[in-house]
Amino acid sequence: MDFSFLEKLGVNKTNAGTSTGLNAFNSKTHISSYSPVEGALIGRVSVTSEEEYQNVIKTAQAAFKTWKTMPAPKRGEIVRQYGEVLREHKEALGRLVSYEMGKSLQEGYGEVQEMIDICDFAVGLSRQLYGLTMHSERPKHRMYEQWHPYGVVGIISAFNFPVAVWAWNAMIALVCGDVCVWKPSEKTPLCAVACQNILSKVLKDNNLPEGVSCMVTGDYKIGELLTQDTRIPLISATGSTRMGKIVGATVASRMGESLLELGGNNAIIITQNADLDSVLVGAVFGAVGTCGQRCTSTRRLIIHDSIYDNVKQRLVKAYNQIKIGNPLDENNHVGPLIDKDAVAAYQNTILEIEKQGGKMLVDGGVLKGDEYISGCYVKPCIAEISAESNIVKQETFAPILYLLKYTDLEEAIYIQNNVPQGLSSAIMTNDLREAELFLSVEGSDCGIANVNIGTSGAEIGGAFGGEKETGGGRESGSDSWRAYMRRQTNTINYSKTVPLAQGIKFDL
Ligand code: NAD
C-alpha cells in the first residue's frame, strides 16, 4: 500500500498524537488503527490521559472567550477557509477514510465533499442566525429573542462516518460561536487526526487560539469524561442506541443538553404501483452500500404481495452479481465490515434468523482468501422472515436484508413503524394517494421519509435525524443550528412607567 496520502495530510504513521497541541505525544497508551481493507497497521494515536483532558477543556474554555466575541460572519470566514483547504486535501482525506473505515473510495470522497458542503452551508448561516421579534402587550415596549452560543460543545462520533458527521456538528457549532471538543471513534482515529490537523493550521494561520477546536482520543471512557463534565453544556453524540441511552441519561442527570443521532432500522415500502427498475437500484444500494454500515442502510423491504415473487427473483439475481473486495478498487461494489467484532455480530444475526424461523434466500458467509486477508469481508444476504420476529426489530450493522410481505398500505405502514427505531423510511410508488398517505400524519413515523428514492444517505441542506430510539436529535441543515445555541428573550421598556404584564397593579 502506498501511504503517501498520510504524509499529504500531515499524519505521522508511527505516532499521530491527538493533535490538541497539549503534550499529547507524551501519552503512554496508544490506539493502533488497523485497516479492515487488508489488515495492515496504518498508524497509532495516543490516548488522552486524564491530565491532558483537563488541559484540553481549560484551553477550550479560554478560547471560547475570544471566539464568542468574534462577529459570526468573521467566524464564518474561518469555516470558509477550512472548506477551501479541504478541497485541496479531498483526494488524500477521501483515501484515508476509505482505507481506515473500509467504505468505497467514491464514498470516501463523497464524505469529504459533505464536509466541504457543510462548510459552505455554515458560511451562509453565519449571516442568518435569526431571532424573532414579538409585539409586546405593554405600550412602548419591545420584545425580541436572540441566540447565544452555549460554550464548549462535546462531539462524540461513530466509526462509519469518521469525518462528515463531525463536520456537520463542528462547522455549525463554530459559526454559532461555540468551541468544540471532538471524541472520535476509537476505530477510525487517524481520519480524525487528519481533519483536526488541517483545522488547527487554519486557526493558527489566523492567529486564533488552538482551543477553538480540540480533540481527545480513546474509547468510551474518554467519552464519559465529556458526558459527565458540567463545563460542557451540550453533548452531540452519534452512535448506537445502546451508547445513546447511557449518554442521554448521564447528560440529563446534570441538566445538560444532548443531541442524539443513534441507530436506525430503515424500511422501503414497495407498492404494486412502483417502477420496479428504480426500486431495485435504490434497494440494493441501500442494503449493501458501505457494507450495510450506514445508519440509513435499508434493512427491511416491505413488498406488496402481488409483486413479491417478481421483486424477490430480481433481488436474488442482482445479489448474485455483487462484487465484494478491496473498496479502493472501483470495480467492487462492497468492501469489508469494520472489524472482527462486526463480523461476529453479522454471523450471530444469521444464526438468530434461522432460530426465529427465517429462511435465507441469499446465503451469507465470511469470505476467505488472499483478497480477503483482513477477515472482515462478508457476503450481503437476504432473508425471508416474519415482520414480528425480534431479530427484525434490531439493528445489525451489516448487509442483511429482510423481505416482508403486505396486502394493504395501512398494514405496510404499520410494519414500517412497528420497530423501536425511527430514522429513515421510503415508499416506492407512482400513485399520488399512496405517496401522500405515507408522508401524512398517518404515515411514516421517521425523521426522514422519502418517495421514490431509497432510505440511504441524505443531503446536508435538510435537518438530519430520527425519532424514538434514534434519539430525536437533528443536525446539519435547515434550522438545526438552534440546537447549538441558547435562546434569550429580551424585553426593553422605553416608556416612562413600569407597567406589569397581565395588567397586574402594584402601587407603592
Ligand atoms: P458506538 O455506539 O459503539 O460508538 C460511538 C461513539 O460513542 C464512539 O466514539 C464511542 O467511543 C462512544 N461511546 C460509546 N459508549 C460511550 C459512553 N458510555 N459514553 C460516552 N461515549 C461512548 O457506535 P459505532 O459502532 O461507532 O457506530 C455505529 C452506530 O452508530 C450504529 O448504530 C449507527 O446506526 C449509528 N449511527 C447513527 C447515525 C445517525 O445520524 N443517526 C450516524 C452514524 C452512525
PDB file of C-alpha atoms in Angstrom, residues 206-313:
ATOM      1  CA  ASN A 206      -5.460  33.339  11.519  1.00  0.00           C
ATOM      2  CA  ASN A 207      -3.824  33.858  14.936  1.00  0.00           C
ATOM      3  CA  LEU A 208      -6.769  32.247  16.673  1.00  0.00           C
ATOM      4  CA  PRO A 209      -6.484  30.118  19.828  1.00  0.00           C
ATOM      5  CA  GLU A 210      -5.969  26.400  19.205  1.00  0.00           C
ATOM      6  CA  GLY A 211      -8.709  25.617  21.743  1.00  0.00           C
ATOM      7  CA  VAL A 212     -11.421  26.681  19.276  1.00  0.00           C
ATOM      8  CA  SER A 213     -11.342  23.082  18.045  1.00  0.00           C
ATOM      9  CA  CYS A 214      -9.751  20.333  20.120  1.00  0.00           C
ATOM     10  CA  MET A 215      -9.699  16.589  20.093  1.00  0.00           C
ATOM     11  CA  VAL A 216      -9.477  13.908  22.755  1.00  0.00           C
ATOM     12  CA  THR A 217      -8.877  10.294  21.803  1.00  0.00           C
ATOM     13  CA  GLY A 218      -9.658   6.964  23.370  1.00  0.00           C
ATOM     14  CA  ASP A 219     -12.556   4.615  23.929  1.00  0.00           C
ATOM     15  CA  TYR A 220     -15.848   5.167  25.752  1.00  0.00           C
ATOM     16  CA  LYS A 221     -14.038   6.113  28.980  1.00  0.00           C
ATOM     17  CA  ILE A 222     -12.825   9.346  27.365  1.00  0.00           C
ATOM     18  CA  GLY A 223     -16.369   9.854  26.081  1.00  0.00           C
ATOM     19  CA  GLU A 224     -17.609   9.512  29.666  1.00  0.00           C
ATOM     20  CA  LEU A 225     -15.289  12.292  30.817  1.00  0.00           C
ATOM     21  CA  LEU A 226     -17.101  14.574  28.372  1.00  0.00           C
ATOM     22  CA  THR A 227     -20.624  13.426  29.200  1.00  0.00           C
ATOM     23  CA  GLN A 228     -20.058  13.844  32.959  1.00  0.00           C
ATOM     24  CA  ASP A 229     -18.363  17.221  32.644  1.00  0.00           C
ATOM     25  CA  THR A 230     -20.549  20.107  33.836  1.00  0.00           C
ATOM     26  CA  ARG A 231     -18.316  22.541  31.926  1.00  0.00           C
ATOM     27  CA  ILE A 232     -19.748  21.108  28.690  1.00  0.00           C
ATOM     28  CA  PRO A 233     -23.327  22.370  28.253  1.00  0.00           C
ATOM     29  CA  LEU A 234     -24.039  20.406  25.058  1.00  0.00           C
ATOM     30  CA  ILE A 235     -23.047  16.904  24.027  1.00  0.00           C
ATOM     31  CA  SER A 236     -23.760  15.810  20.460  1.00  0.00           C
ATOM     32  CA  ALA A 237     -23.368  12.030  20.264  1.00  0.00           C
ATOM     33  CA  THR A 238     -23.634   9.826  17.187  1.00  0.00           C
ATOM     34  CA  GLY A 239     -23.551   6.061  17.550  1.00  0.00           C
ATOM     35  CA  SER A 240     -25.527   3.076  18.749  1.00  0.00           C
ATOM     36  CA  THR A 241     -28.792   3.316  20.686  1.00  0.00           C
ATOM     37  CA  ARG A 242     -27.039   1.429  23.500  1.00  0.00           C
ATOM     38  CA  MET A 243     -24.496   4.250  23.769  1.00  0.00           C
ATOM     39  CA  GLY A 244     -27.151   6.958  23.359  1.00  0.00           C
ATOM     40  CA  LYS A 245     -29.224   5.674  26.271  1.00  0.00           C
ATOM     41  CA  ILE A 246     -26.209   5.936  28.584  1.00  0.00           C
ATOM     42  CA  VAL A 247     -25.050   9.294  27.223  1.00  0.00           C
ATOM     43  CA  GLY A 248     -28.572  10.769  27.274  1.00  0.00           C
ATOM     44  CA  ALA A 249     -29.131   9.727  30.905  1.00  0.00           C
ATOM     45  CA  THR A 250     -25.722  10.966  32.058  1.00  0.00           C
ATOM     46  CA  VAL A 251     -26.061  14.367  30.410  1.00  0.00           C
ATOM     47  CA  ALA A 252     -29.676  14.773  31.574  1.00  0.00           C
ATOM     48  CA  SER A 253     -28.693  13.961  35.165  1.00  0.00           C
ATOM     49  CA  ARG A 254     -26.549  17.099  35.202  1.00  0.00           C
ATOM     50  CA  MET A 255     -29.196  19.121  33.294  1.00  0.00           C
ATOM     51  CA  GLY A 256     -27.015  19.372  30.196  1.00  0.00           C
ATOM     52  CA  GLU A 257     -28.323  19.364  26.647  1.00  0.00           C
ATOM     53  CA  SER A 258     -27.805  16.397  24.382  1.00  0.00           C
ATOM     54  CA  LEU A 259     -28.245  15.930  20.645  1.00  0.00           C
ATOM     55  CA  LEU A 260     -28.516  12.216  19.924  1.00  0.00           C
ATOM     56  CA  GLU A 261     -28.109  10.578  16.498  1.00  0.00           C
ATOM     57  CA  LEU A 262     -28.498   6.846  17.054  1.00  0.00           C
ATOM     58  CA  GLY A 263     -29.347   3.572  15.339  1.00  0.00           C
ATOM     59  CA  GLY A 264     -31.840   3.084  12.526  1.00  0.00           C
ATOM     60  CA  ASN A 265     -33.898   0.200  11.153  1.00  0.00           C
ATOM     61  CA  ASN A 266     -34.879   1.616   7.830  1.00  0.00           C
ATOM     62  CA  ALA A 267     -37.518   0.207   5.508  1.00  0.00           C
ATOM     63  CA  ILE A 268     -38.684   0.717   1.940  1.00  0.00           C
ATOM     64  CA  ILE A 269     -42.327   0.012   1.142  1.00  0.00           C
ATOM     65  CA  ILE A 270     -42.643  -1.215  -2.453  1.00  0.00           C
ATOM     66  CA  THR A 271     -46.197  -0.929  -3.708  1.00  0.00           C
ATOM     67  CA  GLN A 272     -47.785  -2.535  -6.748  1.00  0.00           C
ATOM     68  CA  ASN A 273     -47.568   0.920  -8.388  1.00  0.00           C
ATOM     69  CA  ALA A 274     -43.788   1.199  -8.135  1.00  0.00           C
ATOM     70  CA  ASP A 275     -41.381   1.480 -11.035  1.00  0.00           C
ATOM     71  CA  LEU A 276     -39.521  -1.759 -10.355  1.00  0.00           C
ATOM     72  CA  ASP A 277     -36.327  -0.825 -12.217  1.00  0.00           C
ATOM     73  CA  SER A 278     -35.615   2.163  -9.979  1.00  0.00           C
ATOM     74  CA  VAL A 279     -36.749   0.195  -6.914  1.00  0.00           C
ATOM     75  CA  LEU A 280     -34.038  -2.330  -7.487  1.00  0.00           C
ATOM     76  CA  VAL A 281     -31.220   0.230  -7.683  1.00  0.00           C
ATOM     77  CA  GLY A 282     -32.409   2.071  -4.535  1.00  0.00           C
ATOM     78  CA  ALA A 283     -32.986  -1.108  -2.566  1.00  0.00           C
ATOM     79  CA  VAL A 284     -29.730  -2.865  -3.444  1.00  0.00           C
ATOM     80  CA  PHE A 285     -27.548   0.225  -2.950  1.00  0.00           C
ATOM     81  CA  GLY A 286     -29.362   0.992   0.309  1.00  0.00           C
ATOM     82  CA  ALA A 287     -28.837  -2.529   1.640  1.00  0.00           C
ATOM     83  CA  VAL A 288     -25.276  -3.344   0.547  1.00  0.00           C
ATOM     84  CA  GLY A 289     -23.640   0.115   0.161  1.00  0.00           C
ATOM     85  CA  THR A 290     -20.970   0.762   2.824  1.00  0.00           C
ATOM     86  CA  CYS A 291     -21.405  -2.965   3.570  1.00  0.00           C
ATOM     87  CA  GLY A 292     -24.672  -2.175   5.361  1.00  0.00           C
ATOM     88  CA  GLN A 293     -22.875   0.123   7.802  1.00  0.00           C
ATOM     89  CA  ARG A 294     -24.853   3.319   7.296  1.00  0.00           C
ATOM     90  CA  CYS A 295     -27.284   4.461   9.939  1.00  0.00           C
ATOM     91  CA  THR A 296     -29.658   4.888   6.970  1.00  0.00           C
ATOM     92  CA  SER A 297     -28.902   1.484   5.355  1.00  0.00           C
ATOM     93  CA  THR A 298     -32.002  -0.306   4.092  1.00  0.00           C
ATOM     94  CA  ARG A 299     -32.670  -3.237   6.409  1.00  0.00           C
ATOM     95  CA  ARG A 300     -36.269  -4.129   5.519  1.00  0.00           C
ATOM     96  CA  LEU A 301     -38.197  -4.291   2.246  1.00  0.00           C
ATOM     97  CA  ILE A 302     -41.968  -4.352   2.740  1.00  0.00           C
ATOM     98  CA  ILE A 303     -43.342  -5.612  -0.572  1.00  0.00           C
ATOM     99  CA  HIS A 304     -46.905  -5.814  -1.882  1.00  0.00           C
ATOM    100  CA  ASP A 305     -47.918  -9.462  -2.234  1.00  0.00           C
ATOM    101  CA  SER A 306     -48.880  -9.072  -5.931  1.00  0.00           C
ATOM    102  CA  ILE A 307     -45.282  -8.237  -6.906  1.00  0.00           C
ATOM    103  CA  TYR A 308     -43.458 -10.033  -4.089  1.00  0.00           C
ATOM    104  CA  ASP A 309     -42.192 -13.012  -6.100  1.00  0.00           C
ATOM    105  CA  ASN A 310     -41.079 -10.834  -9.006  1.00  0.00           C
ATOM    106  CA  VAL A 311     -39.112  -8.449  -6.725  1.00  0.00           C
ATOM    107  CA  LYS A 312     -37.647 -11.389  -4.839  1.00  0.00           C
ATOM    108  CA  GLN A 313     -36.348 -13.054  -8.011  1.00  0.00           C
TER     109      GLN A 313
END
